[in-house]
Coordinates of C-alpha atoms and ligand atoms in Angstrom, one line a residue:
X16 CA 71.1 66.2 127.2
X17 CA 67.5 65.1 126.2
X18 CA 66.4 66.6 122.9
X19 CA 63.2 68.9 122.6
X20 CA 61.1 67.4 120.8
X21 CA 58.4 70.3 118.6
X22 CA 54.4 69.8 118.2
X23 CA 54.2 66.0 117.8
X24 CA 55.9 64.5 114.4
X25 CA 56.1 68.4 112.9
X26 CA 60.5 67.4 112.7
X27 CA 61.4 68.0 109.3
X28 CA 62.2 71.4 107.7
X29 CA 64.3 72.2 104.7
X30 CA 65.2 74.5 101.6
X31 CA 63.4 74.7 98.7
X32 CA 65.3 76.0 95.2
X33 CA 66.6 75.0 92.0
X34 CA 70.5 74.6 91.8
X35 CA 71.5 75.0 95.1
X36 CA 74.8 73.6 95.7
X37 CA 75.8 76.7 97.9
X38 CA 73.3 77.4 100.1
X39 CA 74.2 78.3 103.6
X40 CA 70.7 77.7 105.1
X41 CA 71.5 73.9 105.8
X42 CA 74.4 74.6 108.2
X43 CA 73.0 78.1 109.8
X44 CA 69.8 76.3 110.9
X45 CA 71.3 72.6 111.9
X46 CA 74.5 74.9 113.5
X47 CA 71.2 76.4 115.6
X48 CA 69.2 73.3 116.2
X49 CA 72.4 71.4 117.5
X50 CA 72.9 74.5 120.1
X51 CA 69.6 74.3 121.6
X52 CA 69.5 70.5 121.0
X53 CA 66.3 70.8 118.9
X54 CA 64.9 67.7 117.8
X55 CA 64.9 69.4 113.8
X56 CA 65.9 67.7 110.6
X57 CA 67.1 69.9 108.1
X58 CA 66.7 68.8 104.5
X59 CA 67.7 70.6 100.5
X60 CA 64.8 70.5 98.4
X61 CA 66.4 71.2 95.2
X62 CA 63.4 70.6 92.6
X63 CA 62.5 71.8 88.9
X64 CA 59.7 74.1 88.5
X65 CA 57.4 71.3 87.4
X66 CA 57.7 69.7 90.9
X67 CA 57.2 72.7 92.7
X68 CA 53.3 72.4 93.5
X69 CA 54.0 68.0 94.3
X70 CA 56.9 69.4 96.8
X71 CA 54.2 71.9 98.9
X72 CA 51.8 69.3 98.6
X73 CA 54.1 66.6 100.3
X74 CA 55.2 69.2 102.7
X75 CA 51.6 68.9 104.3
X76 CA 51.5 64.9 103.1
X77 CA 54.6 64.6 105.3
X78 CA 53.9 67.4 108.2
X79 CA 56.7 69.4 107.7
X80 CA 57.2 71.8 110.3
X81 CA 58.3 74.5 107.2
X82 CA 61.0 75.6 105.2
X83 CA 63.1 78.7 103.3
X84 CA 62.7 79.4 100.1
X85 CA 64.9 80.7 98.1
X86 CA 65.5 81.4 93.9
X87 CA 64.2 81.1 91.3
X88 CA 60.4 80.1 93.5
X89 CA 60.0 82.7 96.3
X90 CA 57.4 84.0 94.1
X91 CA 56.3 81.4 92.9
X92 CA 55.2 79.4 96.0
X93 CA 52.5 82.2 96.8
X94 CA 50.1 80.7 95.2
X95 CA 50.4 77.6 96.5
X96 CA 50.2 78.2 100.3
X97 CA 47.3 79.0 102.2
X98 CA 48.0 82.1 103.5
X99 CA 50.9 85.3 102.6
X100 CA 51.8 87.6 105.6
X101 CA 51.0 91.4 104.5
X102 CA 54.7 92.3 104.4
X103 CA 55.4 89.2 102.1
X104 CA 52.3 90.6 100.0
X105 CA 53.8 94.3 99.4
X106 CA 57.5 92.6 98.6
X107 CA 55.4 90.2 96.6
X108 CA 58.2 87.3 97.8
X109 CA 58.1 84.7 99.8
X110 CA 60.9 83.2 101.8
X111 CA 59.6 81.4 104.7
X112 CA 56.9 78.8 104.9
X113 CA 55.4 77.6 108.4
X114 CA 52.8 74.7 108.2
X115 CA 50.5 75.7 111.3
X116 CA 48.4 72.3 111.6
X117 CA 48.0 71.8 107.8
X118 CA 47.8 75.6 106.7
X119 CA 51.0 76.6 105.0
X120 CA 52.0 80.4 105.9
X121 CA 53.9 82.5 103.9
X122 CA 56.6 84.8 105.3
X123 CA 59.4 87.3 104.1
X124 CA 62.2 87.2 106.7
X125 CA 64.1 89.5 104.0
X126 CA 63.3 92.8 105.4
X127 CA 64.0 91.6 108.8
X128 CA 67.1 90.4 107.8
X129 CA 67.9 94.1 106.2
X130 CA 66.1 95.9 109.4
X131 CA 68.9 93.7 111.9
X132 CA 71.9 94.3 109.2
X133 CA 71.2 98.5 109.7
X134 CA 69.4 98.9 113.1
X135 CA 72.3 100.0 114.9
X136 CA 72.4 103.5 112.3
X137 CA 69.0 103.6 112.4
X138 CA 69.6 107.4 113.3
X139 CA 72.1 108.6 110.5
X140 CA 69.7 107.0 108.3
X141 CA 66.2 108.3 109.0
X142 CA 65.6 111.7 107.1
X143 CA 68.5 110.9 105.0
X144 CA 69.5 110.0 100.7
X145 CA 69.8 106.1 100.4
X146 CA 71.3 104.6 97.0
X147 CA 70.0 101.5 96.6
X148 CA 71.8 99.5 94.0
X149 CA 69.0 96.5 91.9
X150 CA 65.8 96.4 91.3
X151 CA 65.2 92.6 91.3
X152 CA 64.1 90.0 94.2
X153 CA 66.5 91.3 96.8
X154 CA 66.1 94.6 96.4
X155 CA 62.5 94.9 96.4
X156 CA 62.9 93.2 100.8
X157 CA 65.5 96.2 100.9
X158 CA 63.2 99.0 99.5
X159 CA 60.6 98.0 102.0
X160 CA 62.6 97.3 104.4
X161 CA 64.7 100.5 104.2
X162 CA 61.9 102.8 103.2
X163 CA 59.3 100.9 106.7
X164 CA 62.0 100.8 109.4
X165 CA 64.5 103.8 108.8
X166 CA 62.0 106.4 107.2
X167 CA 64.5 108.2 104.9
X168 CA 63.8 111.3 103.2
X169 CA 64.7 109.7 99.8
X170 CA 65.6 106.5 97.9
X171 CA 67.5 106.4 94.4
X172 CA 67.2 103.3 93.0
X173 CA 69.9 102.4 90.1
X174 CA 69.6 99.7 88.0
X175 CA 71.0 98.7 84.7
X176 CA 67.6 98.0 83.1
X177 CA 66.1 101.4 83.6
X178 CA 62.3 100.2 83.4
X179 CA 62.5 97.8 86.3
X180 CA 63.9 100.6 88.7
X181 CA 61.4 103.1 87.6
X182 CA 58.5 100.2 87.9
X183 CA 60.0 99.7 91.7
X184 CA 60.0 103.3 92.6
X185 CA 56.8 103.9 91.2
X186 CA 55.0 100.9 93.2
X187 CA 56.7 101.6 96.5
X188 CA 56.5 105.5 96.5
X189 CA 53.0 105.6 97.4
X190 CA 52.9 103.2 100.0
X191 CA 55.8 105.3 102.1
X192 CA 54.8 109.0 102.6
X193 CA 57.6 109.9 104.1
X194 CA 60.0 108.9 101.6
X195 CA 60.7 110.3 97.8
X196 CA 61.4 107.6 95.6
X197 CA 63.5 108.2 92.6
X198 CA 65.8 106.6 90.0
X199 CA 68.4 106.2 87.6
X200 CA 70.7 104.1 85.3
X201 CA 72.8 107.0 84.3
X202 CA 76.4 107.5 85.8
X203 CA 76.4 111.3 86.5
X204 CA 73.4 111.3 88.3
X205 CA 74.6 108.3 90.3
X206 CA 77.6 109.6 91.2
X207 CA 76.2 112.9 92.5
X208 CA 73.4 111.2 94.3
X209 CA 75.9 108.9 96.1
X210 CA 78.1 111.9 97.5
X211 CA 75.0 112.8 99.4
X212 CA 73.7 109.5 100.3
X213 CA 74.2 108.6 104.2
X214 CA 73.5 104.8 103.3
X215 CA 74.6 102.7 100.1
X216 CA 73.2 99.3 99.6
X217 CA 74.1 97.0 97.3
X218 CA 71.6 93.9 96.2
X219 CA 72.7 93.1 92.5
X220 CA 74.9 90.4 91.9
X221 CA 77.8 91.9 91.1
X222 CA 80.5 90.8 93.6
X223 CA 79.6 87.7 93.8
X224 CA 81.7 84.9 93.4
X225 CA 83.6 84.1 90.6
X226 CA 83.2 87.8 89.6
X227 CA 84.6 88.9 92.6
X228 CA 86.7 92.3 91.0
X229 CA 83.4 94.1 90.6
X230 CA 81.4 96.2 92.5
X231 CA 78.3 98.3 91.1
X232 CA 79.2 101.9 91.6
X233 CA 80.2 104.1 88.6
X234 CA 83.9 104.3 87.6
X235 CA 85.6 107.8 89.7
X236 CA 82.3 107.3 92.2
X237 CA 83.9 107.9 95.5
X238 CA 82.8 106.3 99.0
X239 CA 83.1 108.6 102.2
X240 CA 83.8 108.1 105.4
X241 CA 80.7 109.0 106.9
X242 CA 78.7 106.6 104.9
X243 CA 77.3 103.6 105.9
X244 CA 78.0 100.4 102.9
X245 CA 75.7 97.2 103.1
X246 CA 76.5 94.9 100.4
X247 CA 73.9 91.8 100.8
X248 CA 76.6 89.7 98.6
X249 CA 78.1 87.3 101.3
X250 CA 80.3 85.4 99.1
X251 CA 83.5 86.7 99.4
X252 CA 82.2 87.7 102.7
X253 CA 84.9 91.1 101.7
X254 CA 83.2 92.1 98.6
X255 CA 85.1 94.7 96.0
X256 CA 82.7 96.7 97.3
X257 CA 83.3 96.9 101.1
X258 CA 87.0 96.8 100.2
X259 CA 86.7 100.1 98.6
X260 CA 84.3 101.4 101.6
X261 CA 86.8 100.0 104.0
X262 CA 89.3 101.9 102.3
X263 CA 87.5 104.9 102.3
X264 CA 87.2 104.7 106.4
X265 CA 83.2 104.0 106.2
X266 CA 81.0 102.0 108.1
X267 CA 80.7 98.5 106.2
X268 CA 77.8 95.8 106.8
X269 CA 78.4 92.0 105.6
X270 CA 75.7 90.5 103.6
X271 CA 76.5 87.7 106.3
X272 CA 74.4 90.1 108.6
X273 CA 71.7 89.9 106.4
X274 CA 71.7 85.9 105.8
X275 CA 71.9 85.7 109.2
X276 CA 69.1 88.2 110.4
X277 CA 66.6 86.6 107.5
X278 CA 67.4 82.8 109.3
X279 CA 67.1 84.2 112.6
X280 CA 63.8 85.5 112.4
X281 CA 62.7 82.0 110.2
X282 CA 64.4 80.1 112.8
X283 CA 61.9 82.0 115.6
X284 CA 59.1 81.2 113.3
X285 CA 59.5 77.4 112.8
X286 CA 60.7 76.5 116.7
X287 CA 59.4 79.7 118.8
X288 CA 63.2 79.8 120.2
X289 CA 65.7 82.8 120.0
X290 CA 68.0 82.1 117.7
X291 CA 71.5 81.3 118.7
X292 CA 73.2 84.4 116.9
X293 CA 76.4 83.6 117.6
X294 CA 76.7 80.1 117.3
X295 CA 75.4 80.6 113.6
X296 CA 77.3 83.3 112.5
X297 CA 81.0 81.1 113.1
X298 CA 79.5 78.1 111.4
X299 CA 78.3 80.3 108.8
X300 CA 81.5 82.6 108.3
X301 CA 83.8 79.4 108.6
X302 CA 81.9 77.8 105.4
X303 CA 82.6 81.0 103.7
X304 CA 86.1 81.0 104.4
X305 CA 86.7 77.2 103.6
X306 CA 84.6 78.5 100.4
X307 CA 87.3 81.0 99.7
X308 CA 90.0 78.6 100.1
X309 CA 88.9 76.2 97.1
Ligands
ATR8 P1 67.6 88.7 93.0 O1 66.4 87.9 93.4 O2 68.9 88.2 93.6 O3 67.5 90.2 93.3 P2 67.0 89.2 90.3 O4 65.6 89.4 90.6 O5 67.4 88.4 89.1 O6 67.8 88.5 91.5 O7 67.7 90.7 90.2 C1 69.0 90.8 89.9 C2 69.4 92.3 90.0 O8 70.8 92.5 89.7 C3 68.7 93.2 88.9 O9 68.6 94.5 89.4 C4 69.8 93.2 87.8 O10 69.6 94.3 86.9 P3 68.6 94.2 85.6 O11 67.3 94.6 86.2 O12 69.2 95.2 84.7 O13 68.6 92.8 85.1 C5 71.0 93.3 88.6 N1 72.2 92.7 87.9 C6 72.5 91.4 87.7 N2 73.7 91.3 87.0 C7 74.1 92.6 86.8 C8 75.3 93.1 86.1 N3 76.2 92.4 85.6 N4 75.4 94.5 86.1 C9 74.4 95.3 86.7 N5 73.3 94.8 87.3 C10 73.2 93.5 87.3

């Protein structure tokens, strides 16, 4: 079959970071490209922070059709484009870069990526307690994303570092009126918020490969079976913590959802093409599982 070839010359896309030997964006996007036998090349941009402003610069030097972005620069790189999307403005991160004839475009595919991972509870949500695990990057595209799409009637943000969660609740509460923001680094309080909460959502680290025996809720905390569990650590794909929510009987969500759902919607930005869900998400989940192998 004959590839598609994209606005004339615009064929090169890629990840930019520092250290990434594990990113998954490579394969999800090429696994996509392949399907729809897009004429895309899909590079790693792995640069120090010196090189940062060179490597936007080059991407309008070489007409790069875009690319992800991912740590330690989505917040960095906001400055350097031309433009930020409002939504990547309030998360105050970018992770997607489109290069519209010369003017680089800022994105955050993050919430998107969160709104796909919970859509289909959207109703046990809405009007309900969410615990919301981190204060960081990640969980700043979660806040918004939870507090925009699903309208709770209150967020608890816990965090180890008390100051950053209070600083998060008290920039996002008065951009949702329909949602109380509150938080919380002690155990007690964490613990009786999440036997009310309908939705837990973990974005810290903890979980993550090699510390793969931890999870963030308190010691004794309990999951239920009516609560929905999104852990946005996808490697192990079966976090500690979804182990214990499985266990429990409650509704668990992959972290794979969310990868996936933040590449879809960059993958609809860069080629205006659906993305090919389901293609994706078995070369993604088999790299995983090789990954878990070694
Ligand atoms: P990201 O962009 O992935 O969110 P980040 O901005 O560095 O990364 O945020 C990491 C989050 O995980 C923070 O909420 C951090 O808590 P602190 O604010 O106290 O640093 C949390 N975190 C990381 N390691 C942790 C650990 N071992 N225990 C508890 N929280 C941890």
């Amino acid at each position: 079959m004959k590839l598609q070839r994209h606005s004339e010359h615009q064929r090169l896309i890629g990840i930019i970071g520092h250290k990434l030997a594990h990113t998954l964006s490579p394969v999800m996007h090429t696994t996509a490209f392949k399907k729809l036998n897009l004429d895309f090349t899909y590079g790693v941009m792995d640069v120090t922070p010196e090189m940062l402003p060179n490597l936007i610069a080059s991407m309008r030097a070489l007409n790069f059709r875009g690319a992800n972005v991912t740590v330690p620069y989505k917040q960095d790189v906001i400055p350097l484009v031309d433009e930020v999307s409002e939504e990547a403005k309030v998360i105050g991160a970018v992770n997607t870069i489109v290069n519209n004839s010369g003017r680089l475009v800022g994105y955050n595919t993050d919430a998107h990526g969160v709104y796909i991972s919970l859509a289909y509870y959207a109703d046990s949500i809405k009007n309900n307690h969410v615990v919301i695990f981190g204060a960081g990057g990640a969980a700043r595209a979660t806040v918004y994303a939870v507090a925009k799409f699903f309208s709770p009637k209150r967020i608890m943000i816990v965090n180890r570092t008390l100051e950053n969660a209070k600083k998060m609740a008290e920039e996002f509460g008065p951009k949702f009126k329909l949602t109380k923001f509150f938080f919380t680094n002690d155990p007690e309080t964490t613990t009786r918020e999440l036997e009310v909460a309908a939705l837990i959502i973990n974005t810290t680290s903890v979980g993550m490969k090699p510390l793969v025996n931890f999870h963030p809720l308190p010691t004794n905390a309990k999951v239920q079976k009516n609560q929905i569990v999104l852990d946005i650590v996808y490697n192990p794909i079966d976090t500690a913590l979804l182990q214990l929510a499985a266990g429990a009987g409650a509704k668990v969500v992959s972290g794979v959802e969310m990868l996936l759902g933040q590449g879809a919607k960059a993958f609809e930005l860069f080629t205006h093409h659906e993305f090919p869900m389901h293609a994706a998400r078995e070369a993604v989940v088999k790299e995983l599982t090789q990954d878990m192998h070694q």
